[in-house]
Coordinates of C-alpha atoms and ligand atoms in Angstrom, one line a residue:
X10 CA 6.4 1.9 -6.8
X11 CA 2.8 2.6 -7.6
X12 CA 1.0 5.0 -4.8
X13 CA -2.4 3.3 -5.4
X14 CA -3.9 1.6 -3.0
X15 CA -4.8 -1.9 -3.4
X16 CA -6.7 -4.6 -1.5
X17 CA -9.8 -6.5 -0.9
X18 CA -12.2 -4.9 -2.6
X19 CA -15.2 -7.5 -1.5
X20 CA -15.0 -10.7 0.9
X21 CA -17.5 -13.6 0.8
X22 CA -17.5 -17.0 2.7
X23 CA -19.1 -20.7 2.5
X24 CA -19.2 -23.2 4.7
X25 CA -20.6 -27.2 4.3
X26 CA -24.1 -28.6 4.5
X27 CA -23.4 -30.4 7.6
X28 CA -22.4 -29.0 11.1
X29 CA -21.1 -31.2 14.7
X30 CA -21.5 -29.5 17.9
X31 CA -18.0 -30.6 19.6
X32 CA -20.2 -32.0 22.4
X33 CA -20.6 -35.1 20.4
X34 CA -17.2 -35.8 20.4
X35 CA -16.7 -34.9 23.9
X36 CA -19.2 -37.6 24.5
X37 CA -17.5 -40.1 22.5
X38 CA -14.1 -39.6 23.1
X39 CA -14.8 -39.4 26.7
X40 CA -13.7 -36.0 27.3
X41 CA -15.2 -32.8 29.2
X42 CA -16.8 -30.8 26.8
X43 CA -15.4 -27.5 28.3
X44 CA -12.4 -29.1 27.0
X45 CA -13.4 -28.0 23.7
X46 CA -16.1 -25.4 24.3
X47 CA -13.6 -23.1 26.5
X48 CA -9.9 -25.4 26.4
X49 CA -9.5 -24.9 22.2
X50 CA -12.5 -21.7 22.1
X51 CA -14.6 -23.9 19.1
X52 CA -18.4 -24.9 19.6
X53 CA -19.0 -26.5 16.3
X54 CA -17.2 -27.7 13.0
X55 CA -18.9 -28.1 9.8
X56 CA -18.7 -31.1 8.0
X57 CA -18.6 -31.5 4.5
X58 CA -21.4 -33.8 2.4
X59 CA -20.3 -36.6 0.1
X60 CA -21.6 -33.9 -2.7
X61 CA -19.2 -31.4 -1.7
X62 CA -16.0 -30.0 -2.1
X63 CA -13.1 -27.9 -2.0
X64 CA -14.4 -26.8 -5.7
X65 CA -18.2 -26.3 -4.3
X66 CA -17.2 -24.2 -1.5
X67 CA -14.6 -22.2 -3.4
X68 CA -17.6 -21.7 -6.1
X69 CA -20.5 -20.9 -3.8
X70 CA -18.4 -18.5 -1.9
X71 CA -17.1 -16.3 -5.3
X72 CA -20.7 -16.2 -6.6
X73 CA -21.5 -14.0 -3.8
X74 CA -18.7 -11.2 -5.2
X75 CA -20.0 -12.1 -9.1
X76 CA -23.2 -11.3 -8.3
X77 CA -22.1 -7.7 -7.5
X78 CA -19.1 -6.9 -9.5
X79 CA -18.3 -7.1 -13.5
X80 CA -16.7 -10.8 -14.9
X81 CA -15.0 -9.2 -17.2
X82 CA -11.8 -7.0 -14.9
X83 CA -10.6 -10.6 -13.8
X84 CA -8.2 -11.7 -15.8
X85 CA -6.5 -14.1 -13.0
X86 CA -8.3 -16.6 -11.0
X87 CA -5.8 -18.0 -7.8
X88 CA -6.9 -21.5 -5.9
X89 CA -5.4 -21.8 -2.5
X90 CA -6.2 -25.0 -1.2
X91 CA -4.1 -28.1 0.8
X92 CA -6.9 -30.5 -0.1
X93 CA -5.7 -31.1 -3.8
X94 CA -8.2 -33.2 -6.0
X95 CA -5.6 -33.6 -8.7
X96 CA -2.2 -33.9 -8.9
X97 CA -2.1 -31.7 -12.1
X98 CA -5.0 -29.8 -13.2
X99 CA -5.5 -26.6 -11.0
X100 CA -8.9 -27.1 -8.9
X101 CA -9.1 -23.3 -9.7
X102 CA -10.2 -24.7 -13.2
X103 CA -13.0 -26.3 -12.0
X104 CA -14.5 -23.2 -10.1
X105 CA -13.6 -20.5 -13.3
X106 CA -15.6 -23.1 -15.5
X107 CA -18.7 -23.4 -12.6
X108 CA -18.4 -19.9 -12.5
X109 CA -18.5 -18.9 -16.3
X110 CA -15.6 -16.7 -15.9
X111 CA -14.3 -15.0 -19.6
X112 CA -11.7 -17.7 -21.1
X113 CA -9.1 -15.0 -21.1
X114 CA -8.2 -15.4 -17.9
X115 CA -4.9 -17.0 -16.0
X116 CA -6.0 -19.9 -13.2
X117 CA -3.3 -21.3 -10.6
X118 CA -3.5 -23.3 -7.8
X119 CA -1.4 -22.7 -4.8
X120 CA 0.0 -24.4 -1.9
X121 CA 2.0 -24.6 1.1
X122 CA -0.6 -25.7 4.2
X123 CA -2.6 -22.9 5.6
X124 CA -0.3 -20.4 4.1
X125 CA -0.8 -20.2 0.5
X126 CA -4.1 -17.9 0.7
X127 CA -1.7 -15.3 1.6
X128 CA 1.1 -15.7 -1.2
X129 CA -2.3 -15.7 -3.3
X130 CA -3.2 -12.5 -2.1
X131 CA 0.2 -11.1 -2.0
X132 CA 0.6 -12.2 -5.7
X133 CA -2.4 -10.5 -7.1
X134 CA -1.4 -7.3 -5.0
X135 CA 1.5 -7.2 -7.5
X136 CA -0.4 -8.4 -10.4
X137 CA -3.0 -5.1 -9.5
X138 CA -0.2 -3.1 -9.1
X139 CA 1.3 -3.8 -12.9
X140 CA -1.9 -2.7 -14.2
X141 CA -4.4 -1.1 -11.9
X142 CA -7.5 -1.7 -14.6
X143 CA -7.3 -5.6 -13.4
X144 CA -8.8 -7.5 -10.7
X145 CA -7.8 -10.8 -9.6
X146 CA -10.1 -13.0 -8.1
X147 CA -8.3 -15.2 -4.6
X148 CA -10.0 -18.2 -3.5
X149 CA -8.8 -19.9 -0.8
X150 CA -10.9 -23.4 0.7
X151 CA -10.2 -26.9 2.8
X152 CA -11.6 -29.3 4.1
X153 CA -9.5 -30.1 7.4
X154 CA -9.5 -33.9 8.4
X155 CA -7.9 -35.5 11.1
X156 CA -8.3 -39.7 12.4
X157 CA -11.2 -40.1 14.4
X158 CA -10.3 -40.6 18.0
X159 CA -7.4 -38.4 18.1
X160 CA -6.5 -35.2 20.0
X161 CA -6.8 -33.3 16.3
X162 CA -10.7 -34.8 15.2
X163 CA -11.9 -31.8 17.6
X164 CA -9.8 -29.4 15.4
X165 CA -11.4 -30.5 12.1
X166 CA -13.6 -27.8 9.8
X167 CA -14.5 -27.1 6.4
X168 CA -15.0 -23.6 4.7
X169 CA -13.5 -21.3 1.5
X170 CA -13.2 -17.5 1.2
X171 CA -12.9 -15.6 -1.4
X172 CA -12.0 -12.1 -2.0
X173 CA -11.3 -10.0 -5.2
X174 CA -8.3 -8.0 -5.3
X175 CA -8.5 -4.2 -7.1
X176 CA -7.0 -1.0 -6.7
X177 CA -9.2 1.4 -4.6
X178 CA -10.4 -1.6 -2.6
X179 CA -14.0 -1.1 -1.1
X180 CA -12.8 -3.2 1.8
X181 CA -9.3 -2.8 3.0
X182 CA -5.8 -1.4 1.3
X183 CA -3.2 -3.9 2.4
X184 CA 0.3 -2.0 2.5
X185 CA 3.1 -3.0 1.7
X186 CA 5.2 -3.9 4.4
X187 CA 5.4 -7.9 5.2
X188 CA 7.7 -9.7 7.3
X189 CA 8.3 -13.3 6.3
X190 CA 9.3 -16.7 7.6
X191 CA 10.1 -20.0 6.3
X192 CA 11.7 -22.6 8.5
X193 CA 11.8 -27.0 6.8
X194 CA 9.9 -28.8 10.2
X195 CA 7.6 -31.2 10.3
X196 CA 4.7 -30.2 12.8
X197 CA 2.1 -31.1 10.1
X198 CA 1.7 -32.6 6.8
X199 CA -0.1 -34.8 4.3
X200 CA 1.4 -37.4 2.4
X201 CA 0.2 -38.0 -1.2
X202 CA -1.1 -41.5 0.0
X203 CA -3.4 -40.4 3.1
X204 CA -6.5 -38.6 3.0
X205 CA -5.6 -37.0 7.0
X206 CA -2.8 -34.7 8.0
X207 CA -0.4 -35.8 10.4
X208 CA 0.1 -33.8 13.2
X209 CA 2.6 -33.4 16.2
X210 CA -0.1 -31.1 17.9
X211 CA 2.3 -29.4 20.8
X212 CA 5.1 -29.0 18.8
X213 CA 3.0 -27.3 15.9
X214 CA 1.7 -24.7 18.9
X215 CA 5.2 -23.9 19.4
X216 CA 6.2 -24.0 15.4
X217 CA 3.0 -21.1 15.3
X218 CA 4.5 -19.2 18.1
X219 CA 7.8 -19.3 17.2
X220 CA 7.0 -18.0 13.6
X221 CA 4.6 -15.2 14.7
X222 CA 7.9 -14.0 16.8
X223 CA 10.3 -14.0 13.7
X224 CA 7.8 -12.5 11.1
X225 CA 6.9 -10.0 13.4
X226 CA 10.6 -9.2 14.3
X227 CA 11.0 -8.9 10.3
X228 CA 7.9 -7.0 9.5
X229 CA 8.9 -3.9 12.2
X230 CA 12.9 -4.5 10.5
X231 CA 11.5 -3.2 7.2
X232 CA 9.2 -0.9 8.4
X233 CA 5.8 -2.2 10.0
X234 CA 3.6 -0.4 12.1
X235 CA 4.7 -0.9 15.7
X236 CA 2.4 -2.7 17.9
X237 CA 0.5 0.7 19.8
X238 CA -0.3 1.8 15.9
X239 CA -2.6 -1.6 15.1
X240 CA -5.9 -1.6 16.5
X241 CA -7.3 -5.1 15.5
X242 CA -5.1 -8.4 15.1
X243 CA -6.3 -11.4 12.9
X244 CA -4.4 -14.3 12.8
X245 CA -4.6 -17.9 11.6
X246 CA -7.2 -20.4 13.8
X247 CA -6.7 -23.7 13.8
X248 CA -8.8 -23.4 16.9
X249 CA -9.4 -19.9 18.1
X250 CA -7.4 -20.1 21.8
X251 CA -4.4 -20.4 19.2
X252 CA -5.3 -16.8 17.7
X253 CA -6.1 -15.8 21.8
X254 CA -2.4 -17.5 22.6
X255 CA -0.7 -15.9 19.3
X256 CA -1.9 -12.2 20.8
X257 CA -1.0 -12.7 24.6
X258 CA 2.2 -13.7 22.8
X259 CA 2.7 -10.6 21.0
X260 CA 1.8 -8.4 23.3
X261 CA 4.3 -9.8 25.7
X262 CA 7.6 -10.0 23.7
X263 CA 6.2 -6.1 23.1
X264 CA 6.2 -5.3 26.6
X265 CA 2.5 -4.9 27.1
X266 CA 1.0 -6.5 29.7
X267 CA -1.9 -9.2 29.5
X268 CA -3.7 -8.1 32.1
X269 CA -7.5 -7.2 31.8
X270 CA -9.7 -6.9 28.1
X271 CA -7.0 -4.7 25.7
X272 CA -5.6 -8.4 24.6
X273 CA -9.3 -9.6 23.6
X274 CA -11.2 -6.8 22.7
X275 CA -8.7 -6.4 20.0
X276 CA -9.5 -10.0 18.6
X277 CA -12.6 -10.9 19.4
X278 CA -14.5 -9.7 17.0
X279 CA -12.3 -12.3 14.3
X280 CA -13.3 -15.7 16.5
X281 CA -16.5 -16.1 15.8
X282 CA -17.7 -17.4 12.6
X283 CA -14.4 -19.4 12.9
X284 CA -15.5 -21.0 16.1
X285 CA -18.5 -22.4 14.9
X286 CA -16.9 -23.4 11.3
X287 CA -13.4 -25.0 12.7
X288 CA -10.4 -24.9 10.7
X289 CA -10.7 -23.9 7.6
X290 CA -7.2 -24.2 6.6
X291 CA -6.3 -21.6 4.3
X292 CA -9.7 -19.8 4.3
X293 CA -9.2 -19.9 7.9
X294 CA -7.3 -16.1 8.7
X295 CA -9.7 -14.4 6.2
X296 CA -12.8 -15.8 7.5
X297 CA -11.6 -14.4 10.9
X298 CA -11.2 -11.3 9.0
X299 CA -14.9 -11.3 7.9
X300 CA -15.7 -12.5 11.7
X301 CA -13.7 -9.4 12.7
X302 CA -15.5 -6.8 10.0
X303 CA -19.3 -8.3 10.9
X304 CA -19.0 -8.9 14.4
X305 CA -16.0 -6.2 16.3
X306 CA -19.1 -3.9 17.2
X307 CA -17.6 -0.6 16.7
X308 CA -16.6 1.7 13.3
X309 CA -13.3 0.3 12.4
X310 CA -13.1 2.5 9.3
X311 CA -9.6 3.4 9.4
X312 CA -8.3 1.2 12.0
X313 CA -5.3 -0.7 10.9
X314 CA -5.5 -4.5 11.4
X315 CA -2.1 -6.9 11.7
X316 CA -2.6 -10.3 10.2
X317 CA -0.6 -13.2 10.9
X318 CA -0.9 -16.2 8.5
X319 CA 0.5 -19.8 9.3
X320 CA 1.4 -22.9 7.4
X321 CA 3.0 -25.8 8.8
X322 CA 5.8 -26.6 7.2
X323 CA 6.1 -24.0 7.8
X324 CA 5.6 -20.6 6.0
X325 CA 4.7 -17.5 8.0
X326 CA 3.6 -13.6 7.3
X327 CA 3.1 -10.6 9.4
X328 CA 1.2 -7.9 7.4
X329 CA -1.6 -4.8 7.9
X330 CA -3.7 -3.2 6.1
X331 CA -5.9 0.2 6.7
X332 CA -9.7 -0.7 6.6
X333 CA -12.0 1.3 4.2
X334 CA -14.5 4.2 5.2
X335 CA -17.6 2.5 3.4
X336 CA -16.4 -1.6 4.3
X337 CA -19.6 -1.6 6.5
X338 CA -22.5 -1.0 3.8
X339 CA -20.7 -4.3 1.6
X340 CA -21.4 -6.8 4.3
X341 CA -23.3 -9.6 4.6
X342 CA -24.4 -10.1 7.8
X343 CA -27.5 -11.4 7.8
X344 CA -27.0 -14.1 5.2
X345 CA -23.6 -14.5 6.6
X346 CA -25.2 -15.9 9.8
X347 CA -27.8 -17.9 8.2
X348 CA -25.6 -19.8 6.3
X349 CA -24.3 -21.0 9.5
X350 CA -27.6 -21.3 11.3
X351 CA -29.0 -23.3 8.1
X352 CA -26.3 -26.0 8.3
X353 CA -27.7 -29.4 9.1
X354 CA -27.0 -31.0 12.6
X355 CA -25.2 -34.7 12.9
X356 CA -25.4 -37.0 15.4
X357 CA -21.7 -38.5 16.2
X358 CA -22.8 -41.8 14.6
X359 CA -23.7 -39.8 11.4
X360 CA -20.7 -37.8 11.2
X361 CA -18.3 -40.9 11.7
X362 CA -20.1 -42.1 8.2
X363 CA -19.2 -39.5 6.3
X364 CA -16.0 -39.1 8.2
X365 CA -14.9 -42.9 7.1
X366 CA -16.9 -42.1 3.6
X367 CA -14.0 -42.7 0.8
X368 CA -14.3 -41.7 -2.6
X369 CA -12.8 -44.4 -4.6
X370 CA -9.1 -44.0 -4.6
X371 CA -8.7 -47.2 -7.3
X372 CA -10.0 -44.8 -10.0
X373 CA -13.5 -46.8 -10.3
X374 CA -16.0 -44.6 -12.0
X375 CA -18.5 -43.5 -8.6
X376 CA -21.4 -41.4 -8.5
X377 CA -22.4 -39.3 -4.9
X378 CA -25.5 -39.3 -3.4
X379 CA -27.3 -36.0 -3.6
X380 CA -27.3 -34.1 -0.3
X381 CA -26.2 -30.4 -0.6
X382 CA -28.1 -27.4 -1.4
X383 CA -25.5 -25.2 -2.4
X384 CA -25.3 -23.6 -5.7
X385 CA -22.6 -26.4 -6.9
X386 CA -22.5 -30.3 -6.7
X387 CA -19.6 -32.5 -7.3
X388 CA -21.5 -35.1 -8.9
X389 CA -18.7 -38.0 -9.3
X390 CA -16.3 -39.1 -11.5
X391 CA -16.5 -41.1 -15.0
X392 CA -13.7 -42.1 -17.0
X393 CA -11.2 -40.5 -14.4
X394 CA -12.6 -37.1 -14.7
X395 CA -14.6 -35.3 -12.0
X396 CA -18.3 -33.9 -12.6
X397 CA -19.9 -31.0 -11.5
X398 CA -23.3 -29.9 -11.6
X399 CA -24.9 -25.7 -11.2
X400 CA -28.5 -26.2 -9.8
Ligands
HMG519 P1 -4.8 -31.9 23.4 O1 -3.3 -32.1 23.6 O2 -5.7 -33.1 23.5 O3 -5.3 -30.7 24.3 O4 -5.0 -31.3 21.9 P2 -4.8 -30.2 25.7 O5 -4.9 -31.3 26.7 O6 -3.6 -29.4 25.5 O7 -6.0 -29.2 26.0 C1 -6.3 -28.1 25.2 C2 -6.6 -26.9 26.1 O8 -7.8 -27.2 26.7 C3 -5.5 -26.6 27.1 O9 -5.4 -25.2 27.3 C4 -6.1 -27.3 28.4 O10 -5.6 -26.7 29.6 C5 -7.6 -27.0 28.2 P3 -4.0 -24.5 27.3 O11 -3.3 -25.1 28.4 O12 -3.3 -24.9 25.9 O13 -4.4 -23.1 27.3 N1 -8.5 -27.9 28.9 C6 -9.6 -27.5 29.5 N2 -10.2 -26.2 29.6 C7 -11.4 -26.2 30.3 N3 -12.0 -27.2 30.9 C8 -11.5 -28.5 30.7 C9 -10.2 -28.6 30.0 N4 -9.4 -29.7 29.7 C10 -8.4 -29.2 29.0 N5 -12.1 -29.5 31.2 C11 -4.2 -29.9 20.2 C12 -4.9 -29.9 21.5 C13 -4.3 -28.4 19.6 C14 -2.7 -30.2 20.3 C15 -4.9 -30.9 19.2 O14 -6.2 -30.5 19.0 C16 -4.2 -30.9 17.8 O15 -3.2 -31.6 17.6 N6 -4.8 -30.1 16.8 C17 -4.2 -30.1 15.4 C18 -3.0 -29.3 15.4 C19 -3.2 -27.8 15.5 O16 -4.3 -27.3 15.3 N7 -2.1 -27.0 15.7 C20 -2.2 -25.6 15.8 C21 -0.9 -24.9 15.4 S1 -0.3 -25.4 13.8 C22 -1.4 -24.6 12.6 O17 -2.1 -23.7 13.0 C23 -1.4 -25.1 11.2 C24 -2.6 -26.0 10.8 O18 -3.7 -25.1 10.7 C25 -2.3 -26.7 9.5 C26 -1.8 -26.0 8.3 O19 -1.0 -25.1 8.3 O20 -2.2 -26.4 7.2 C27 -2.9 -27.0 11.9

């Protein structure tokens, strides 16, 4: 087994041009809007434009790393996404052509709900690992849609993340030890033929909960660091009580008790760029982990972090990883929080257009109106094929 270490060597997130405070649902769905604000822990939830994508995010968010680290070390490119665009051809195709990466270079999509960034990073820690002159670039981005008028349309979000993977990692060294979890129930899923996920919302909770106990259970079998020897959690946020709910958990079947700050203060750091983005699906644990890195307040160099990733389904992990001495001079704080502050607000009336705003499904050629000011555009599609433009 090689003794290098390998992990996220830099970690950079984007979000949608549009952003809904929750208040505006509270006010049309006739609920209190501490129901949201403090019931679920989410104020906001970006809101994707007719222009953008899971291809746009994914794009805008990697340029960040490309425009400090050299094209030429990736040789693998992997898409984790549960908003498909094509039933064939890798969406990861799209963003290695946007982003000029070299031709000699492998590009996958993955999927299995809010899992798959996690089998993508797992993958190209093995890939690194088989020859430590490589770097693999993950991308993981969704847009999370629920019907309007249900218990889930509070729980909606858009955002990617991507991260490259490379031996002597600037950012974190993620060891080896996982404990894993699959289990054939249906909490939530997508059909081919609907463009929103069904959900059983309380039985999902449960599915989470239940998961986080078994891959925990397996991660200390083989090995993991017990609980007293991880000093930051970060799990997958749906909303982010569900991270707050998945470390009360832990805690207790660990025999700690609940009582007073330890349970937060070793989370809180991780809820909240997610809070103000909503589910981002696959992006979602890792942009709790950039939440966590910009925003935990003290020096975590060194401090171990457990992550817990989630896909209904349902696929779980339980993993850690050691954080880096230097992780704190490679963030982007400041642009990180004015790429939320710049998002553009929407009335509810506004946001239930775009909401109920279908690109054609018949396969008619279509062309979108011109809204974003990210880096990428998804233009339309013409003759069945899909059209991007770099500004
Ligand atoms: P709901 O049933 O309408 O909400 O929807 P509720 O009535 O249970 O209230 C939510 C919380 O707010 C409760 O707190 C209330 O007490 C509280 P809890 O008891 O749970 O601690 N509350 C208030 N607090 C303060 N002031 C008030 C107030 N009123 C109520 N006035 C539900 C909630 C999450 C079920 C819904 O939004 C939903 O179905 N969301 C989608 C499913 C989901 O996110 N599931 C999470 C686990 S599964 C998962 O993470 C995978 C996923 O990401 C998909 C994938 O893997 O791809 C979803």
């Amino acid at each position: 087994m090689s003794t290098t270490k390998i992990g996220i060597d830099d970690i950079a997130f984007a979000t949608s041009h549009y952003v809904l405070d929750l208040a505006e649902i509270a006010l049309n769905n006739h609920e209190d809007v501490a129901k949201y604000y403090v019931g679920i822990g989410q104020s906001e939830m970006s809101v994707s434009a007719e222009d953008e994508d899971i291809v746009t995010m994914a794009a805008d968010a990697a340029l960040q790393i490309l425009a400090r680290h050299e094209k030429s070390h990736i040789r693998t490119l992997l898409m984790a996404t549960e908003t498909g665009i094509d039933q064939s051809k890798s969406a990861g195709v799209f963003v290695h052509s946007l982003l000029n990466l070299s031709k000699n270079c492998r590009v996958v999509e993955l999927k299995q709900a809010c899992y798959s960034a996690t089998a993508a990073l797992q993958f190209a820690l093995g890939i690194v690992a088989r020859d430590p002159s490589e770097a693999v670039l993950v991308v993981a981005s969704d847009i999370a849609r629920y019907k309007l008028h249900t218990s889930a349309e509070a729980t909606q979000g858009a955002g990617a993340v991507a991260m490259l993977v490379k031996a002597d990692p600037a950012i974190i060294a993620i060891e080896p030890t996982t404990g894993v979890y699959t289990d054939d129930i249906h909490d939530f899923w997508r059909p081919n033929y609907m463009s929103e996920a069904l959900v059983d919302g309380k039985f999902s909770m449960e599915a989470y909960l239940t998961a986080l106990e078994h891959s925990w259970h397996n991660y200390l079998v083989r090995g993991g660091s017990p609980i007293n020897k991880i000093d930051r959690f970060c799990y997958h946020q749906p909303f982010t009580k569900m991270a707050v709910k998945a470390q009360t958990q832990l805690r207790a079947i660990s025999g700690l008790s609940n009582d007073g700050q330890a349970c937060l203060d070793q989370l809180a750091g991780s809820l909240e760029i997610n809070r103000r983005i909503g589910n981002s699906y696959t992006a979602s644990m890792y942009m709790g982990f950039l939440s966590l890195l910009n925003n935990d307040g003290s020096d975590l160099s060194g401090s171990r972090v457990g992550f817990f990733s989630y896909g209904s389904g349902s696929v779980a992990e339980f993993f850690s990883g050691i954080i880096q001495d230097n992780y704190d001079s490679l963030l982007r704080r400041k642009k990180d929080i004015s790429h939320l502050n710049s998002r553009v607000s929407l009335t509810y009336e506004q946001y239930k257009k775009i909401h109920t705003y279908q690109h054609s499904s018949e396969g008619f050629d279509f062309v979108t109106p011109d809204v974003t000011r990210s880096s990428f555009r998804f233009a339309g599609v013409q003759n069945h094929m899909r059209l991007y433009e770099i500004r």
